Coordinates of C-alpha atoms in Angstrom, one line a residue:
Chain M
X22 CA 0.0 0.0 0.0
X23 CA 1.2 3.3 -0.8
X24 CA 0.5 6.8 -0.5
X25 CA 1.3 10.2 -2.3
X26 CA 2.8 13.1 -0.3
X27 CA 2.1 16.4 -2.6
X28 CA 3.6 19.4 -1.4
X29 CA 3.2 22.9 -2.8
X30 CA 4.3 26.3 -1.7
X31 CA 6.8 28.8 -1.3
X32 CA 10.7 27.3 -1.1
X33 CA 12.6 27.3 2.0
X34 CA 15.4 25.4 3.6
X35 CA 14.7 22.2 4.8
X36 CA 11.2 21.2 3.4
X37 CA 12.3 18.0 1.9
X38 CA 14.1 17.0 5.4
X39 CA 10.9 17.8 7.6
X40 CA 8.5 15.9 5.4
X41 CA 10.6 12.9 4.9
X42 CA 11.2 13.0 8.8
X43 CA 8.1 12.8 9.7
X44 CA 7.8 10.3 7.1
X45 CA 10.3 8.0 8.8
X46 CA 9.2 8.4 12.8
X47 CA 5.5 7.0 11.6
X48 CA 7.4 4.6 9.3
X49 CA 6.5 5.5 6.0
X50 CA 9.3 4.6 3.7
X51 CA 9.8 7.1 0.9
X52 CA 9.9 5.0 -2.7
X53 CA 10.2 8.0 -5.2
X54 CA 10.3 11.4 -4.8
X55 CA 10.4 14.3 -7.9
X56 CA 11.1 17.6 -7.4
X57 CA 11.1 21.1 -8.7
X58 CA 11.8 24.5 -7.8
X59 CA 10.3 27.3 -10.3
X60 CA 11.5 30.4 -9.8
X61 CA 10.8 30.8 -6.0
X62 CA 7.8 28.2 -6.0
X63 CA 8.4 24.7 -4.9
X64 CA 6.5 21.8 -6.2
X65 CA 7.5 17.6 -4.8
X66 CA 5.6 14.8 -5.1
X67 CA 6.8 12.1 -3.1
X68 CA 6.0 8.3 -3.0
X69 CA 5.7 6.0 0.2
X70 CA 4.8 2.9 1.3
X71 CA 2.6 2.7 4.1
X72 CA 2.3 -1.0 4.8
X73 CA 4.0 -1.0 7.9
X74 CA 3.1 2.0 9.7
X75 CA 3.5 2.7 13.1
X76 CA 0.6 5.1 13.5
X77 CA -2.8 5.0 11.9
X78 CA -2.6 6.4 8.3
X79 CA -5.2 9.3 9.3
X80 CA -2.4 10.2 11.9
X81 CA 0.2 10.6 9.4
X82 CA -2.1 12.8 7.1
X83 CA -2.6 15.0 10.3
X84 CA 0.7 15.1 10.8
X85 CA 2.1 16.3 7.8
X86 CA -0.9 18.5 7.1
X87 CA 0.3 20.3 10.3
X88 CA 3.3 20.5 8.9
X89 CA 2.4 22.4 5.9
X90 CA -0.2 24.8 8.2
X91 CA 3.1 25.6 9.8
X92 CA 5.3 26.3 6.9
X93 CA 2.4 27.9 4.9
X94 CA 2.9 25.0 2.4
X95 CA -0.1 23.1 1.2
X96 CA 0.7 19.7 1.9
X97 CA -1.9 16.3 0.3
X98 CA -0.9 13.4 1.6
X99 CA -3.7 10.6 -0.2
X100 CA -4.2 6.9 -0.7
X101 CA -2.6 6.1 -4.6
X102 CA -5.7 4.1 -5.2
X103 CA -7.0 7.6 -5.8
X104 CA -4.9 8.1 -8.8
X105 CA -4.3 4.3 -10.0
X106 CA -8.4 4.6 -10.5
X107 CA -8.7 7.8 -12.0
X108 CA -5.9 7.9 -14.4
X109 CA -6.1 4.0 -15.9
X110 CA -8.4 2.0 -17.4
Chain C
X21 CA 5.4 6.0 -10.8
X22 CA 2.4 7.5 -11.2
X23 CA 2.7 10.3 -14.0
X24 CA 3.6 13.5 -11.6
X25 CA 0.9 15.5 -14.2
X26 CA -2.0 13.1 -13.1
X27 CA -1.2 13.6 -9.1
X28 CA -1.3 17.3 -9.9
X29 CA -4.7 16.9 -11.5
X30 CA -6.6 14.9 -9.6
X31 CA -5.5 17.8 -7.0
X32 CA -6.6 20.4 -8.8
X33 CA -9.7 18.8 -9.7
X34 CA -10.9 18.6 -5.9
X35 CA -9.1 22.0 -4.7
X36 CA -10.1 24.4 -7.5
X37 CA -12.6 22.8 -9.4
X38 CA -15.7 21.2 -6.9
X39 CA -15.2 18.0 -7.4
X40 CA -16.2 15.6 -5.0
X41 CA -18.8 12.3 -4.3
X42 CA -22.1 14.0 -4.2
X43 CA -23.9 11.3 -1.6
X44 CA -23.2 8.2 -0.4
X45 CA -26.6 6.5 0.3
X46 CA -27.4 3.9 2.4
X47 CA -30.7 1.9 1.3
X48 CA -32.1 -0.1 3.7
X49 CA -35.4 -2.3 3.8
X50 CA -38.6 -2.1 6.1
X51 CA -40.4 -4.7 5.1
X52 CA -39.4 -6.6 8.4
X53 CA -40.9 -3.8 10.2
X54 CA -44.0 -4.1 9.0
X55 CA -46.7 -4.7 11.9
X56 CA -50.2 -3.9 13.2
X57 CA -49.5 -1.5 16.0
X58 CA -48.2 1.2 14.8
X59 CA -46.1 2.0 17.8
X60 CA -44.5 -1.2 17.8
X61 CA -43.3 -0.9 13.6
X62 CA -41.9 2.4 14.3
X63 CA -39.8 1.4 17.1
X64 CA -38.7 -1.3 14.7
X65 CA -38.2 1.2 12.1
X66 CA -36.4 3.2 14.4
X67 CA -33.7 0.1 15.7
X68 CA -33.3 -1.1 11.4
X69 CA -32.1 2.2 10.5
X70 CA -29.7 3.2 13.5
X71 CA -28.1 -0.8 13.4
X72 CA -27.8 -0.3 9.6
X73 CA -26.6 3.2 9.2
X74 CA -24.9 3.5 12.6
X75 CA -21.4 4.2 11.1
X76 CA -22.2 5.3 7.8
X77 CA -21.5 8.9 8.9
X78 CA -18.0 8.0 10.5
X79 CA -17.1 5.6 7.6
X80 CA -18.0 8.4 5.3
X81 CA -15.7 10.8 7.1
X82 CA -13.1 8.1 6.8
X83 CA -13.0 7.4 3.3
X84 CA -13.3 11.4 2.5
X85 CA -9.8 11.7 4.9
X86 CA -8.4 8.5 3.4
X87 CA -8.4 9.4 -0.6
X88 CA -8.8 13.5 0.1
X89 CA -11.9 13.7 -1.7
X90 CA -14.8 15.6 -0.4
X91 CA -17.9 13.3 0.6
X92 CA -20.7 16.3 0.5
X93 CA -23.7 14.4 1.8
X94 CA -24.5 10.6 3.5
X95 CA -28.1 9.9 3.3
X96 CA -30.2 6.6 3.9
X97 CA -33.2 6.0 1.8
X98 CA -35.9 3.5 2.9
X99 CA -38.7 1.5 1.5
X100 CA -41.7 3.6 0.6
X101 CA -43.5 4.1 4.0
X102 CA -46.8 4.1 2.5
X103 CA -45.8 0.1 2.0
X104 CA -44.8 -0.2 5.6
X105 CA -47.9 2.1 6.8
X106 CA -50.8 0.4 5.2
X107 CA -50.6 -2.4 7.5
X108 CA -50.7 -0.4 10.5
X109 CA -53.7 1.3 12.9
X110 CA -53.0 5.0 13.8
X111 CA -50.9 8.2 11.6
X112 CA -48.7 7.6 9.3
X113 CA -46.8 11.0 10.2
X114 CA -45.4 8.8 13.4
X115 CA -42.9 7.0 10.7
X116 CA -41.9 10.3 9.6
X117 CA -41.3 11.6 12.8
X118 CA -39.4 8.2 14.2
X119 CA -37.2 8.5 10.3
X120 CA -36.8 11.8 11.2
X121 CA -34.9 10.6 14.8
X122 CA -33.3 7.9 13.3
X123 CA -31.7 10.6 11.2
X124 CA -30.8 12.4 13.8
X125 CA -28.8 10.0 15.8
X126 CA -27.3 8.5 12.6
X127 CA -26.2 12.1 11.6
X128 CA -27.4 11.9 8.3
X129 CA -28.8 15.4 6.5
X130 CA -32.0 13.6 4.5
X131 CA -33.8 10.9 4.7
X132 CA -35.6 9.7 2.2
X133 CA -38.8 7.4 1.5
X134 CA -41.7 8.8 2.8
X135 CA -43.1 7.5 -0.5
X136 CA -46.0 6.1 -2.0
X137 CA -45.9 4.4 -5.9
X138 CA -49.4 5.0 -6.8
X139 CA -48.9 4.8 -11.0
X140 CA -51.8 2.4 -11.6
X141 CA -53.8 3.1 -8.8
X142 CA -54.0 3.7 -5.0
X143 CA -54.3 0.8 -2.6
X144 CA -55.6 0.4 1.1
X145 CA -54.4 3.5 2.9
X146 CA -51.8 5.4 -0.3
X147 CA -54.7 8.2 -0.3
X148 CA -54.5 8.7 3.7
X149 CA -50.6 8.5 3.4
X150 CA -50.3 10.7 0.4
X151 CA -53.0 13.2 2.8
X152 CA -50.3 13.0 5.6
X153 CA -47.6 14.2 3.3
X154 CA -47.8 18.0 4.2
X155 CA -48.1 17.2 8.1
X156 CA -45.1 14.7 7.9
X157 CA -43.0 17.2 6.0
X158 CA -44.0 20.3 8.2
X159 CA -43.8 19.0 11.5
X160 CA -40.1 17.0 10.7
X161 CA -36.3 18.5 9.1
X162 CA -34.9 15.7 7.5
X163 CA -37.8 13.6 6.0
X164 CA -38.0 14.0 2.0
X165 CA -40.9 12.8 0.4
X166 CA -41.7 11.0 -3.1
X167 CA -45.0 10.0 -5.1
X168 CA -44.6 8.3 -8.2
X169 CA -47.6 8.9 -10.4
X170 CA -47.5 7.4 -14.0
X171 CA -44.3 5.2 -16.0
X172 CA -44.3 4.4 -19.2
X173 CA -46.2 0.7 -18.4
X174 CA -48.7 2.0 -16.7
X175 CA -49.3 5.4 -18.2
X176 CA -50.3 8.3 -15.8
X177 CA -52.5 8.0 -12.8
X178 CA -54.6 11.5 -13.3
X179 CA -56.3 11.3 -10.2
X180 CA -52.7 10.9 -8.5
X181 CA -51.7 13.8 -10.9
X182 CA -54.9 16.2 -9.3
X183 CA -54.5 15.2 -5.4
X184 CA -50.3 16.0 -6.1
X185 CA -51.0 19.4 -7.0
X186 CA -53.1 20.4 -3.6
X187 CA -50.4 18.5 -1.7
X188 CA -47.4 20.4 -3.4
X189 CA -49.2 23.1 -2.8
X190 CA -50.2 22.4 1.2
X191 CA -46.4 21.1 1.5
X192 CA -45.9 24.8 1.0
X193 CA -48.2 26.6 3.0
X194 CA -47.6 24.2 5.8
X195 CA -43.9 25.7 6.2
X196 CA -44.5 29.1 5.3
X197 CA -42.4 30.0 7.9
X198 CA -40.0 28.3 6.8
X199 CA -40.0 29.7 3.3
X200 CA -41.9 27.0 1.9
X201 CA -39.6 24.5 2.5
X202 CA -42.1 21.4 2.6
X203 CA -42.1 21.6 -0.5
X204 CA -38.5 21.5 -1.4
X205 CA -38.8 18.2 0.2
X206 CA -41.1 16.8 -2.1
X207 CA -41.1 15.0 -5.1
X208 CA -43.4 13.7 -8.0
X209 CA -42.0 11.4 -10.1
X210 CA -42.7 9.5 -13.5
X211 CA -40.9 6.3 -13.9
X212 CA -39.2 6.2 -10.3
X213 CA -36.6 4.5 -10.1
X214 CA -35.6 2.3 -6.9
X215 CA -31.7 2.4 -6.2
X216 CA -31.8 6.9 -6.7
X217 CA -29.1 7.7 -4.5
X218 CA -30.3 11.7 -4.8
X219 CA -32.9 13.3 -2.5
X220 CA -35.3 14.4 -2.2
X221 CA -36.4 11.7 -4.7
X222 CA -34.7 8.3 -3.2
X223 CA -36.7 5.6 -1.6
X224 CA -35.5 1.8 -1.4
X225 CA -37.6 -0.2 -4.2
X226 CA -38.7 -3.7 -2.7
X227 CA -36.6 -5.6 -5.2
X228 CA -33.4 -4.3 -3.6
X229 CA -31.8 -6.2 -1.2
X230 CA -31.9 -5.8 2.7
X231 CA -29.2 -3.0 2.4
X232 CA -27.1 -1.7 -0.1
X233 CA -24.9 0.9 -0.8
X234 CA -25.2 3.4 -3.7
X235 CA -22.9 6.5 -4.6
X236 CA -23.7 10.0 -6.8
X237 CA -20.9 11.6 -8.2
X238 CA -20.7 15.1 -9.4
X239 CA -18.3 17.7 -11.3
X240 CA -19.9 19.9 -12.9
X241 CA -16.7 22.6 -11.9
X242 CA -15.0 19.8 -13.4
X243 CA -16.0 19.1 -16.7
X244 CA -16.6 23.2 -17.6
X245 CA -12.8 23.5 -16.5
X246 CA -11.6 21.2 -18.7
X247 CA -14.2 22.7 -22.0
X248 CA -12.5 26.1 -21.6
X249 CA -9.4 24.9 -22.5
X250 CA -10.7 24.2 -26.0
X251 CA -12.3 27.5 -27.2
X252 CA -12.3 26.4 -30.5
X253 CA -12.7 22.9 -30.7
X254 CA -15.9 21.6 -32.6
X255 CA -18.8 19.6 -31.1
X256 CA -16.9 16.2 -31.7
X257 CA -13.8 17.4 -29.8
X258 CA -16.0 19.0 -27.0
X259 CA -18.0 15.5 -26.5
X260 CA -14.7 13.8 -26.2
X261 CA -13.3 15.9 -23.3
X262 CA -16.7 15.5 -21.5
X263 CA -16.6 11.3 -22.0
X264 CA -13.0 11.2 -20.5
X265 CA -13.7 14.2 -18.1
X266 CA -17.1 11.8 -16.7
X267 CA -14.9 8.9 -16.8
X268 CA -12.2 10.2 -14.3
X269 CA -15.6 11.4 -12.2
X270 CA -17.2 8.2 -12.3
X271 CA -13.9 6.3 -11.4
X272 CA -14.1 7.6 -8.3
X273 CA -17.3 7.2 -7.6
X274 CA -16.8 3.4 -8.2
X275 CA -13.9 3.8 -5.9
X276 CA -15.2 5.2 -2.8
X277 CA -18.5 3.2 -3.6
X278 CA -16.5 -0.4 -3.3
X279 CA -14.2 0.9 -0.1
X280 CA -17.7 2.0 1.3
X281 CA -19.0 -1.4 1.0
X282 CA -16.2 -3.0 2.3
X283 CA -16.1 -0.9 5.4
X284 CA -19.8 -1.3 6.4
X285 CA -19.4 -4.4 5.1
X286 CA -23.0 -3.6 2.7
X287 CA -23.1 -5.1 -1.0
X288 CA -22.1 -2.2 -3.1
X289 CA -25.3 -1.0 -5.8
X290 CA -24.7 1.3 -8.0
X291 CA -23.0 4.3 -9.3
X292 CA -25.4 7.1 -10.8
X293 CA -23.5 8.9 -13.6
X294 CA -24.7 12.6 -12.4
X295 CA -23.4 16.0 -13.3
X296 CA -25.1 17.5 -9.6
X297 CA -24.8 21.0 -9.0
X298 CA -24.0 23.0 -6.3
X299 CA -24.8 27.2 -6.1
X300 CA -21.0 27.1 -5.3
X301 CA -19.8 29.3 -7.7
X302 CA -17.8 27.0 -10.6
X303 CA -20.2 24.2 -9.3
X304 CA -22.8 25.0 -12.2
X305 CA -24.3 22.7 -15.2
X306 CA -25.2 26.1 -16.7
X307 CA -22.1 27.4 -17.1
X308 CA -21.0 24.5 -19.0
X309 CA -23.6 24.9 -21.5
X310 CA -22.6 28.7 -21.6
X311 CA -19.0 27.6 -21.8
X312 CA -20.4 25.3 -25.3
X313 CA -21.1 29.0 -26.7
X314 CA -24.2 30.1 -25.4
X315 CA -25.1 33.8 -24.5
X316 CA -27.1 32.7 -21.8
X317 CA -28.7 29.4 -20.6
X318 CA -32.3 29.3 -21.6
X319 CA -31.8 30.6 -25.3
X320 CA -32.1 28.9 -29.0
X321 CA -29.9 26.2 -28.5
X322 CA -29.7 25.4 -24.9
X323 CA -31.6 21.7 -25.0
X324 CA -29.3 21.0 -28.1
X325 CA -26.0 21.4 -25.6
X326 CA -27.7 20.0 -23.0
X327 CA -28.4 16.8 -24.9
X328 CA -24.9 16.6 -26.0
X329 CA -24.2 16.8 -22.4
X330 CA -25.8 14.9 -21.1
X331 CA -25.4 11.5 -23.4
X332 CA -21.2 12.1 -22.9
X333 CA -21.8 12.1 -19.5
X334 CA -23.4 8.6 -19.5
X335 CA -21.0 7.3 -22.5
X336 CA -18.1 8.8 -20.4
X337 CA -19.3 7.2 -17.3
X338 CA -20.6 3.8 -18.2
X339 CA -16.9 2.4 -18.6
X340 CA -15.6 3.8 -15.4
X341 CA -18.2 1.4 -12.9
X342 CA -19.3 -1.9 -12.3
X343 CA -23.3 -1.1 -12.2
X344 CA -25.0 2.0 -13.0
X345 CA -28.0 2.9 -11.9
X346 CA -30.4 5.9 -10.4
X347 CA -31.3 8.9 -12.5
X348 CA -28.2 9.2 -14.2
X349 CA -27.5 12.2 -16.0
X350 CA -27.4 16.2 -15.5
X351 CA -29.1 17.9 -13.1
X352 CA -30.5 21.0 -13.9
X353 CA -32.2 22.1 -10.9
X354 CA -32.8 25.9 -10.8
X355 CA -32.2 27.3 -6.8
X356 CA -28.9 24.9 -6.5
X357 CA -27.0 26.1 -9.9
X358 CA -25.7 29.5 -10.0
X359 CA -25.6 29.6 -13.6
X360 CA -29.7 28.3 -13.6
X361 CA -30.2 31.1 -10.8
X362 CA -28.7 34.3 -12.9
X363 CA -30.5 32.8 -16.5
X364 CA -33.7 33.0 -14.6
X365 CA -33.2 36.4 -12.8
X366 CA -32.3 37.7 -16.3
X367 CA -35.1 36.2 -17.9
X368 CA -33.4 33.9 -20.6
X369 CA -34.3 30.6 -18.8
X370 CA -38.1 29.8 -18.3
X371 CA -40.2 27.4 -17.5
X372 CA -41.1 26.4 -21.0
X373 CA -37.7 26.0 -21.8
X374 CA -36.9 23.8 -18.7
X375 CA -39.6 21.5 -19.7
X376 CA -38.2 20.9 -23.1
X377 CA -34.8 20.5 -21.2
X378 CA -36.4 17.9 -19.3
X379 CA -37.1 16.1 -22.0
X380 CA -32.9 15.4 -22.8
X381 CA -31.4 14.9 -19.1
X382 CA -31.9 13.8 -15.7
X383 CA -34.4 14.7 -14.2
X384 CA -37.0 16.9 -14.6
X385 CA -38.6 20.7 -13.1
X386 CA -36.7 20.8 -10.5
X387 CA -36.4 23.2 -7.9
X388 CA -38.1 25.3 -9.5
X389 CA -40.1 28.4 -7.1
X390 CA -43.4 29.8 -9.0
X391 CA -45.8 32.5 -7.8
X392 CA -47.7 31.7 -4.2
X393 CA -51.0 32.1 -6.0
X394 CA -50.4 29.1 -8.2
X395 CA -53.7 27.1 -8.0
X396 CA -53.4 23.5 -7.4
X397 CA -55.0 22.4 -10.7
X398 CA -52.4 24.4 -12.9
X399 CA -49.1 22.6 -10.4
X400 CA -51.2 19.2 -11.2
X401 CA -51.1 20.4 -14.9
X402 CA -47.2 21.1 -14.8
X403 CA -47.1 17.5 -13.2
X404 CA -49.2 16.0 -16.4
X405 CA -46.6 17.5 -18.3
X406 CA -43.7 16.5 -16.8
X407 CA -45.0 13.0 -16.7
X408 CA -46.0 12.6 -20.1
X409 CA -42.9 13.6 -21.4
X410 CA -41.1 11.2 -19.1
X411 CA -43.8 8.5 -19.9
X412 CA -43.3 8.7 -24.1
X413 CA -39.7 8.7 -23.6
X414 CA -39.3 5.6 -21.0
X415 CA -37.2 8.3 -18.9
X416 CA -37.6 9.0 -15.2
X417 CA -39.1 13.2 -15.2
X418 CA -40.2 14.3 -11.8
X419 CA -41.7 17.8 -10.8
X420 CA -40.3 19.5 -7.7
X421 CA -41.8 23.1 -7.9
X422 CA -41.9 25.2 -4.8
X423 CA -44.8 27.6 -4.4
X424 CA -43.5 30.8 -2.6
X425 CA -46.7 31.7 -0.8
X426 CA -47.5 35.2 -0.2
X427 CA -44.7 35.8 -2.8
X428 CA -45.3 37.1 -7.0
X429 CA -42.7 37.4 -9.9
X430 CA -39.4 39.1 -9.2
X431 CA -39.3 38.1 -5.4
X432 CA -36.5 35.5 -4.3
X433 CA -36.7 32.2 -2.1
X434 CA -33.2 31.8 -0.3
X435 CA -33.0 28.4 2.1
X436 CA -28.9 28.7 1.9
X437 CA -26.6 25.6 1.7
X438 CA -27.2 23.1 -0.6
X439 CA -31.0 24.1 -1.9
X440 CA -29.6 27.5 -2.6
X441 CA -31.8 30.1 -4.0
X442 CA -34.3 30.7 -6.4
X443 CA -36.1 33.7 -8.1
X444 CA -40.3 33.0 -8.4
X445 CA -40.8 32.3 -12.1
X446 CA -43.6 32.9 -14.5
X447 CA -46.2 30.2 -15.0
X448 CA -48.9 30.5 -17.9
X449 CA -51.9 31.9 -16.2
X450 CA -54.3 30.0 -18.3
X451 CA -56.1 27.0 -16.5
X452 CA -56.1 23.6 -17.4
X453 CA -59.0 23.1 -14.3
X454 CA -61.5 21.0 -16.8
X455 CA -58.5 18.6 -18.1
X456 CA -57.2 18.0 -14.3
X457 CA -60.9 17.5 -12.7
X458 CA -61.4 15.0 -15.8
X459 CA -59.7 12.3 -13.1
X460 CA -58.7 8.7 -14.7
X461 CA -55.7 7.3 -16.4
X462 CA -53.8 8.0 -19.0
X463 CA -53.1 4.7 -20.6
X464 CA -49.7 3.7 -21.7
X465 CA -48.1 4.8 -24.9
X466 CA -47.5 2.4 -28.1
X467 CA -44.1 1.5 -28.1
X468 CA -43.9 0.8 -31.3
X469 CA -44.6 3.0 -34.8
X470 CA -42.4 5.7 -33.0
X471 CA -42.1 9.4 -34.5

């Protein structure tokens, strides 16, 4: 089972570290991860497997949500099935 | 991976663009509630519905946090009460009421099936229950209410068609107070169908099983987002983008329908391939005909686009789920699409024109306000209407008109949220009193030799 981490905002030092720390104290191993930096706007999408979680998967998305409230970064953290459904046939 | 471009869509879909799962309905049986005393059925009534739906409010919640798609309404739908009723001493209303708790401590927003399916005829007690509509809407907040009058084997009950038109009309002045509201509650329908996920107009048909689960979608934002970026593009192109744009919709619809199912641990029914508006601004079926090239929703042309529309929709759609099902199609209900809402103010959108829209789409007059001095036998004549059109075609058409009492042409109904708003619009002022008094049935159309 995985999941898909989108975050979206304005660059700073460090995002990448604090999402994929939070990432690794619930468990969440991080698969893929692309990322861009457009002029001063940063854009990642980040891919991890949440089979073995420590914490409930709601927990993490609460986490990392509060992450972005903090940093003024819109953070998505969402089930792939999401986008396996929409996007194949 | 999945393609970085797809991720950013389906975002952008349900931040900027409305989309989201319309309802997730629960329909549950009452036919083993059925019983003399009527205090004893309702208490059963009462304990189905709470074990049944119990979580379907959390699981909802759930699944919304889980995928990061917005579930806007869970609702249960029940078999039609005048069924579970007729057996019974003593008011119908007390279902209504004791569906109206059940809601309550379920923590759904509607409830649905305080019905009666009268297209042939009325048996032991459907006058009574159909009498108690008004009092059942008026004295609860969550009950919605359903009469099916005529379908295309049966033809059109006219004497159903007469008493709906003084009901529709008491529904009204019963919640005057309440800016008419009854009658935003209630619905009469032509060909009914029994797995309609969408209130007011869902009630559990008795060949459904004990419980089931059954999803609308919408994405209306959606589909007029992904038109624009084509100003150009011929009608061939433009039904394309709206097959694949209904696909991706319906998709997950299917998805959060099975995960539902699995969770509550309910067979899974149906999707119903809907375009539902919302008044949310970007939310509108309007503005995507306006966004086909249309000055203004309501003119030359408008039942054309809305055809189109409305037949990608369910092409689009069809391939995306396992079972479809319910009214499937566009909405076009006035007071809940901003688009509908300014044609109407400005004139361009009428009744007339609605009716013929009706005719190409899902559903039928809906949510429409006219004047408070409409008389019964001209709202019972709209209702012929509706249901003829419905019956010829072998299409579900319902009428859901809201007489603004004490209110004329060029006032404004506003119930807020998710019923939105509607301006009172013109009704022809000619009466069709004779016709309606005439009472009988109108027998079922040939269904061959068609032209």
């Amino acid at each position: 089972m995985r999941a898909v981490i989108t975050v979206i905002g304005r660059d700073a030092v460090g995002i990448l570290a604090k999402v994929s720390g939070i990432c690794a104290e619930a468990h969440a191993n991080v698969t893929e991860v692309t990322q861009s930096v457009l002029q001063d706007m940063f854009a990642m999408i980040m891919l991890v497997d949440i089979s073995s979680l420590t914490v409930d998967f709601s927990e993490l998305q609460d986490r990392l949500t509060g992450l972005g409230n903090s940093l003024g970064l819109q953070i998505h953290t969402m089930h792939e099935d999401i986008f396996n459904t929409m996007h194949s046939i | 991976m999945i393609n970085a471009y797809d991720i950013l869509e389906t975002i952008r879909m349900i931040q900027d663009e409305c989309l989201d799962i319309r309802t997730i309905t629960m329909g549950i049986s009452l036919l083993d509630c059925i019983g003399p005393d009527t205090e004893r059925a309702c208490e059963k009534v009462y304990d189905k519905i709470t074990r049944c739906a119990g979580k379907l409010v959390r699981t909802g919640e759930e699944i919304e946090k889980e995928y990061g798609i917005p579930i806007i309404n869970k609702r249960i739908s029940v078999t039609p009460i005048s069924m579970i009723s007729a057996s019974s001493d003593g008011d119908p209303v007390r279902f209504a009421k004791t569906m109206d708790r059940a809601a309550k401590e379920c923590g759904v927003n509607l409830i649905g099936g305080y019905s009666a399916l009268v297209q042939k005829g009325f048996s032991a007690g459907d006058k009574a229950f159909i009498d108690s509509i008004p009092e059942a809407l008026a004295s609860t907040e969550r009950v919605c209410s359903s009469v099916n009058i005529g379908s295309t084997k049966t033809g059109i009950n006219m004497d159903a068609v007469k008493i709906m038109g003084r009901i529709v009309r008491e529904a009204a002045e019963k919640t005057v107070d309440d800016r008419c509201f009854g009658a935003a509650k209630l619905v009469v329908f032509c060909n009914a169908v029994d797995d309609n996920p969408f209130m007011a107009g869902a009630f559990h048909g008795v060949g459904e099983p004990d419980c089931i689960i059954n999803v609308g979608v919408s994405g209306p934002g959606v589909v007029r987002s992904a038109l624009t970026k084509y100003p150009d593009a011929d009608i061939n192109l433009l039904a394309d983008i709206i097959k694949k744009t209904a696909y991706k919709i319906t998709r997950v619809g299917q998805l959060v329908g099975v995960r539902a199912s699995e969770k509550l641990g309910v067979p899974f029914g149906i999707v119903d391939l809907s375009l539902a508006p919302t008044p949310a601004v970007g939310d509108s079926v309007a503005y995507i005909l306006e966004e086909m090239g249309l000055e203004k929703c309501g003119c030359a042309g408008t039942t054309a686009c809305l055809a189109m529309l409305n037949d990608a929709v369910k092409k689009g759609g069809v391939m995306a789920c396992s079972r479809i099902g319910g009214l499937s199609g566009a909405f076009i209900p006035v007071s809940e699409d901003a688009g509908m809402i300014e044609a109407a103010r400005s004139g361009s959108l009428l009744i007339e024109k609605l009716e013929a829209m009706t005719a190409v789409c899902s559903v039928g007059l809906d949510m429409i306000v006219i004047p408070g001095d409409t008389p019964a036998e001209v709202i019972s004549g709209i209702i012929a209407d509706e249901a003829a059109i419905g019956m010829v075609n072998s299409k579900t058409t319902a009428v859901r008109v809201i007489p603004a009492i004490g209110h004329e042409v060029g006032d404004e109904l506003d119930w807020g949220g998710l019923f939105g708003k509607g301006p009172v619009m013109s009704v022809n002022p000619y009466s069709p009193k004779k016709f309606i008094n005439r009472g009988g049935q109108i027998p079922a159309p040939l269904h061959s030799l068609k032209n």
